[in-house]
Short mmCIF file of C-alpha atoms and ligand atoms in Angstrom, two decimals:
data_model
loop_
_atom_site.label_atom_id
_atom_site.label_comp_id
_atom_site.label_asym_id
_atom_site.label_seq_id
_atom_site.Cartn_x
_atom_site.Cartn_y
_atom_site.Cartn_z
CA MET D 22 -29.50 20.76 -13.57
CA ASN D 23 -31.28 18.94 -10.84
CA LYS D 24 -31.68 21.95 -8.27
CA SER D 25 -32.77 19.27 -5.82
CA VAL D 26 -29.04 17.54 -6.19
CA GLN D 27 -26.66 19.47 -3.76
CA LYS D 28 -23.37 20.68 -4.99
CA LYS D 29 -20.63 19.88 -3.80
CA SER D 30 -17.83 21.09 -2.65
CA PRO D 31 -14.77 21.53 -5.49
CA VAL D 32 -12.02 18.97 -5.11
CA ILE D 33 -8.46 19.22 -6.12
CA CYS D 34 -6.77 16.23 -6.71
CA ILE D 35 -2.41 15.71 -6.17
CA ASP D 36 -1.94 12.34 -7.15
CA GLY D 37 1.28 10.94 -7.20
CA PRO D 38 4.99 8.72 -5.89
CA SER D 39 6.51 9.15 -2.15
CA ALA D 40 8.38 11.72 -2.31
CA SER D 41 7.39 13.41 -5.35
CA GLY D 42 6.79 16.93 -2.68
CA LYS D 43 2.64 16.77 -2.97
CA GLY D 44 2.10 17.26 0.75
CA GLU D 45 4.54 19.81 0.82
CA ILE D 46 2.98 21.61 -2.61
CA SER D 47 -0.32 20.14 -1.58
CA ARG D 48 -0.24 22.71 1.83
CA ARG D 49 0.47 25.46 0.52
CA VAL D 50 -1.72 25.28 -2.58
CA ALA D 51 -4.43 24.65 -0.18
CA GLU D 52 -3.39 27.47 1.93
CA LYS D 53 -3.14 30.54 -0.91
CA LEU D 54 -7.29 29.28 -2.05
CA GLY D 55 -8.36 28.77 1.74
CA TYR D 56 -9.50 25.47 1.70
CA ARG D 57 -8.98 22.07 3.97
CA TYR D 58 -6.18 19.88 3.21
CA LEU D 59 -6.35 16.24 2.84
CA ASP D 60 -2.68 14.26 3.86
CA SER D 61 -4.70 10.67 2.62
CA GLY D 62 -1.29 9.06 3.84
CA MET D 63 -1.07 10.70 7.45
CA LEU D 64 -4.29 8.13 7.98
CA TYR D 65 -2.27 5.31 6.85
CA ARG D 66 0.39 5.90 8.65
CA ILE D 67 -1.65 6.73 11.40
CA LEU D 68 -2.92 3.51 11.11
CA ALA D 69 -0.42 1.23 10.77
CA LEU D 70 0.47 3.10 14.36
CA GLU D 71 -2.49 2.03 16.36
CA VAL D 72 -2.91 -2.13 14.06
CA ASP D 73 1.08 -1.83 15.28
CA ARG D 74 0.92 -0.38 18.83
CA ARG D 75 -2.35 -2.52 19.71
CA ALA D 76 -1.75 -5.73 17.64
CA PHE D 77 -5.27 -5.45 15.90
CA ASP D 78 -6.12 -8.62 14.78
CA LEU D 79 -6.68 -7.10 10.33
CA GLY D 80 -9.22 -10.00 9.99
CA ASP D 81 -11.79 -7.81 12.22
CA ARG D 82 -13.08 -6.59 9.74
CA ALA D 83 -16.39 -4.68 12.19
CA ALA D 84 -13.70 -4.31 14.68
CA LEU D 85 -11.24 -1.95 12.01
CA LEU D 86 -13.94 -0.41 11.44
CA ASN D 87 -14.99 0.86 14.45
CA LEU D 88 -10.88 1.98 15.51
CA VAL D 89 -11.26 4.00 12.26
CA MET D 90 -13.91 5.86 13.53
CA SER D 91 -12.80 6.19 17.25
CA LEU D 92 -9.26 7.47 15.77
CA GLU D 93 -9.55 10.97 17.43
CA ILE D 94 -7.00 12.74 14.41
CA GLU D 95 -5.95 16.82 15.26
CA PHE D 96 -3.47 18.01 11.91
CA GLY D 97 -1.32 20.70 13.37
CA GLY D 98 -1.15 24.14 11.27
CA SER D 99 1.02 26.61 9.55
CA GLY D 100 4.41 26.72 9.81
CA LYS D 101 6.36 24.85 12.02
CA LEU D 102 3.54 23.21 13.64
CA ALA D 103 2.35 22.69 9.53
CA ASP D 104 4.04 18.31 9.94
CA ALA D 105 2.47 17.77 13.45
CA VAL D 106 0.37 15.27 13.83
CA LYS D 107 -2.29 14.10 16.82
CA LEU D 108 -4.19 11.07 17.53
CA ASN D 109 -6.09 10.00 20.25
CA GLY D 110 -4.25 13.87 21.57
CA GLU D 111 -0.66 12.38 22.15
CA ASP D 112 1.62 13.87 19.76
CA VAL D 113 2.59 11.06 17.06
CA SER D 114 3.92 13.13 14.61
CA PHE D 115 7.52 11.06 14.71
CA ASP D 116 5.77 8.02 15.51
CA ILE D 117 4.37 8.09 12.31
CA ARG D 118 6.85 8.94 9.50
CA THR D 119 9.20 6.37 11.10
CA ASP D 120 11.22 3.14 8.45
CA LYS D 121 8.70 0.55 10.67
CA ILE D 122 5.82 2.99 9.94
CA SER D 123 6.19 3.90 6.59
CA LYS D 124 6.63 0.19 5.41
CA PHE D 125 3.77 -0.55 7.41
CA ALA D 126 1.89 1.29 5.93
CA SER D 127 2.45 0.39 2.71
CA LYS D 128 2.44 -2.88 2.78
CA ILE D 129 -1.76 -2.92 4.97
CA ALA D 130 -2.56 0.21 2.03
CA VAL D 131 -2.71 -3.39 -0.42
CA ILE D 132 -5.47 -5.29 1.67
CA PRO D 133 -9.33 -4.53 0.47
CA SER D 134 -10.55 -3.96 4.55
CA VAL D 135 -8.44 -1.03 5.22
CA ARG D 136 -8.81 1.18 2.16
CA LYS D 137 -12.59 0.63 2.17
CA ALA D 138 -12.52 1.14 6.21
CA LEU D 139 -10.57 4.77 4.99
CA LEU D 140 -12.41 5.66 2.08
CA ASN D 141 -15.71 7.47 3.94
CA ARG D 142 -12.94 9.10 6.74
CA GLN D 143 -11.65 10.63 3.60
CA ILE D 144 -14.11 11.60 1.37
CA ALA D 145 -15.85 13.42 5.15
CA PHE D 146 -12.38 15.92 4.28
CA ARG D 147 -14.73 17.77 1.45
CA VAL D 148 -16.54 20.31 3.59
CA PRO D 149 -16.68 23.94 1.61
CA PRO D 150 -15.68 26.41 0.87
CA GLY D 151 -12.59 23.41 -0.89
CA LEU D 152 -10.09 20.38 -0.74
CA VAL D 153 -6.66 19.75 -1.65
CA ALA D 154 -6.02 16.02 -0.83
CA ASP D 155 -3.23 14.38 -1.71
CA GLY D 156 -2.47 10.18 -1.58
CA ARG D 157 -1.85 7.63 -4.55
CA ASP D 158 -5.23 7.00 -5.37
CA MET D 159 -7.55 11.07 -4.60
CA GLY D 160 -8.57 11.17 -8.41
CA THR D 161 -8.89 7.74 -9.61
CA VAL D 162 -11.13 5.53 -6.72
CA VAL D 163 -11.72 8.75 -3.21
CA PHE D 164 -12.52 11.63 -5.03
CA PRO D 165 -13.24 10.11 -9.12
CA ASP D 166 -15.41 13.70 -8.97
CA ALA D 167 -13.08 16.51 -8.12
CA GLU D 168 -12.28 18.79 -11.06
CA LEU D 169 -8.39 19.46 -11.30
CA LYS D 170 -6.31 15.97 -10.49
CA ILE D 171 -3.37 16.48 -10.87
CA PHE D 172 -0.23 13.52 -10.86
CA LEU D 173 2.85 15.17 -9.97
CA THR D 174 5.96 12.76 -10.54
CA ALA D 175 9.81 13.45 -10.23
CA THR D 176 13.27 11.03 -11.25
CA SER D 177 13.78 8.41 -7.83
CA VAL D 178 16.90 9.54 -7.53
CA ALA D 179 15.81 13.02 -7.40
CA ARG D 180 12.52 12.01 -4.60
CA ALA D 181 15.36 10.21 -2.78
CA GLU D 182 17.72 12.43 -2.60
CA ARG D 183 14.69 15.32 -1.76
CA ARG D 184 13.96 13.25 1.32
CA TYR D 185 17.45 12.36 2.13
CA LYS D 186 19.00 15.99 2.98
CA GLN D 187 15.01 16.56 4.79
CA LEU D 188 16.21 13.74 7.22
CA ILE D 189 19.46 15.22 7.03
CA GLY D 190 18.35 18.45 8.45
CA LYS D 191 15.90 17.07 10.96
CA GLY D 192 19.78 15.38 12.48
CA ILE D 193 18.68 12.71 11.24
CA ASN D 194 22.20 9.90 9.78
CA VAL D 195 20.56 7.94 6.77
CA LYS D 196 22.26 6.85 3.55
CA VAL D 197 20.83 8.47 0.38
CA GLU D 198 21.05 4.73 -1.30
CA GLU D 199 19.28 2.84 1.69
CA ILE D 200 16.33 6.10 0.67
CA LEU D 201 16.71 5.39 -3.21
CA ARG D 202 15.99 1.83 -2.67
CA GLU D 203 13.57 2.01 0.15
CA LEU D 204 11.46 4.37 -1.78
CA ILE D 205 11.16 2.11 -4.84
CA GLU D 206 10.32 -1.12 -2.70
CA ARG D 207 7.16 1.06 -2.30
CA ASP D 208 7.21 2.62 -5.34
CA GLU D 209 6.63 -1.38 -6.59
CA ARG D 210 4.06 -2.52 -4.32
CA ASP D 211 2.01 1.02 -4.15
CA LYS D 212 2.26 0.89 -8.18
CA ASN D 213 0.54 -3.91 -8.64
CA ARG D 214 -1.34 -3.94 -5.66
CA THR D 215 -4.69 -4.67 -7.15
CA LEU D 216 -6.88 -1.92 -5.74
CA SER D 217 -6.52 1.27 -6.09
CA PRO D 218 -2.97 0.67 -7.24
CA LEU D 219 -0.79 4.23 -8.62
CA LEU D 220 -1.80 5.13 -11.09
CA VAL D 221 -2.12 8.78 -13.10
CA PRO D 222 -5.37 9.08 -12.73
CA LYS D 223 -8.37 10.33 -16.13
CA LYS D 224 -7.74 13.06 -17.10
CA SER D 225 -4.84 14.70 -15.05
CA ILE D 226 -2.35 17.09 -15.58
CA VAL D 227 1.49 15.58 -15.11
CA ILE D 228 3.63 17.69 -13.67
CA ASP D 229 7.17 15.78 -13.81
CA SER D 230 9.33 18.80 -10.60
CA THR D 231 12.51 17.10 -10.88
CA THR D 232 14.01 21.05 -11.54
CA LEU D 233 11.57 22.24 -10.27
CA SER D 234 11.40 24.96 -7.55
CA VAL D 235 8.69 23.92 -4.58
CA GLU D 236 7.69 27.81 -6.15
CA GLN D 237 7.38 26.92 -9.64
CA VAL D 238 5.15 23.95 -9.15
CA VAL D 239 3.39 25.67 -6.76
CA ALA D 240 3.20 28.49 -9.73
CA GLN D 241 2.12 25.86 -12.04
CA VAL D 242 -0.43 24.02 -9.70
CA MET D 243 -1.71 27.71 -9.18
CA ASP D 244 -2.26 28.24 -12.52
CA LEU D 245 -4.03 25.21 -13.22
CA VAL D 246 -6.33 25.64 -11.42
CA THR D 247 -6.71 29.69 -12.44
CA ASN D 248 -7.20 28.42 -15.66
CA LYS D 249 -10.00 25.28 -14.56
CA ARG D 250 -12.36 28.53 -13.07
CA LYS D 251 -12.24 30.53 -16.12
CA GLU D 252 -13.47 27.56 -18.56
CA ASP D 253 -15.02 26.88 -16.12
CA ASN D 254 -16.44 29.92 -16.36
CA GLY D 255 -16.60 30.88 -12.72
CA GLY D 256 -17.57 27.85 -11.52
CA ALA D 257 -16.71 26.14 -8.53
CA LEU D 258 -13.03 26.17 -8.22
O1 LIG F 28 1.89 9.10 1.73
P1 LIG F 28 2.93 8.86 2.90
O2 LIG F 28 3.77 8.08 2.58
O3 LIG F 28 2.92 9.55 3.98
O4 LIG F 28 1.62 7.86 2.46
C1 LIG F 28 1.56 5.74 3.16
C2 LIG F 28 1.48 5.21 1.94
O5 LIG F 28 0.30 5.03 2.15
C3 LIG F 28 1.76 4.78 1.24
O6 LIG F 28 3.32 4.57 0.90
C4 LIG F 28 1.21 3.65 0.78
O7 LIG F 28 1.09 2.28 0.39
C5 LIG F 28 -0.35 3.55 0.90
N1 LIG F 28 -0.85 5.58 0.90
C6 LIG F 28 -2.06 4.88 -0.51
N2 LIG F 28 -3.38 5.73 -0.45
C7 LIG F 28 -3.13 6.75 -0.41
C8 LIG F 28 -2.33 7.63 0.36
C9 LIG F 28 -1.31 6.88 0.46
O8 LIG F 28 -2.03 3.24 -0.31
N3 LIG F 28 -4.73 7.42 -0.90
#
């Protein structure tokens, strides 16, 4: 290999539909490997929140790029703070996860200039010793050269039940039928958009977590990482 070509840090991509458990699995795998973690959906949610709050005109591409570059984002950390997100110093952890912003994020995610504006911010997460990135197009568009690509899925009913338990656990009163309906609606939008649709990336490994616990999925992913390292003979992962 040409030595002048600098080797990029390794990336593990975990793509999949809403509530497939990507976030929890990715965070745990990143922790085990000492890698950085990118929750790309969070970036879409943060942008959706800003656009909504400021009644921002998405038609102005230069202003959109400026807005994306100026967002100061801080992620929580581990344990109870794992879900915490600060935007320009303000805790927006709750605001970015409301139904309204979830829906709006998936609506603005179909706009090509939005995806383009967020691309470099996502790529910038790729730093040594490595990255675990979760989303819809991590393995297909953002990190097509990733060492390991996983597509994590589960039946829509299992995903809706998980989300239901999570929300009830947080004291939020919801109906499981309503969650299922919105989840299917969001899946359809993510799968059917023209740009970067949700699809199984080439050479990815599909894990169906319908009947698996978080620990079992994490163990499967860690086995895949170990096998990949052996295959590459002490390679980048
Ligand atoms: O993963 P999460 O549910 O937080 O993502 C919110 C929305 O952002 C998704 O419904 C999807 O429309 C969009 N998204 C995307 N590409 C990504 C991550 C999220 O289009 N890589």
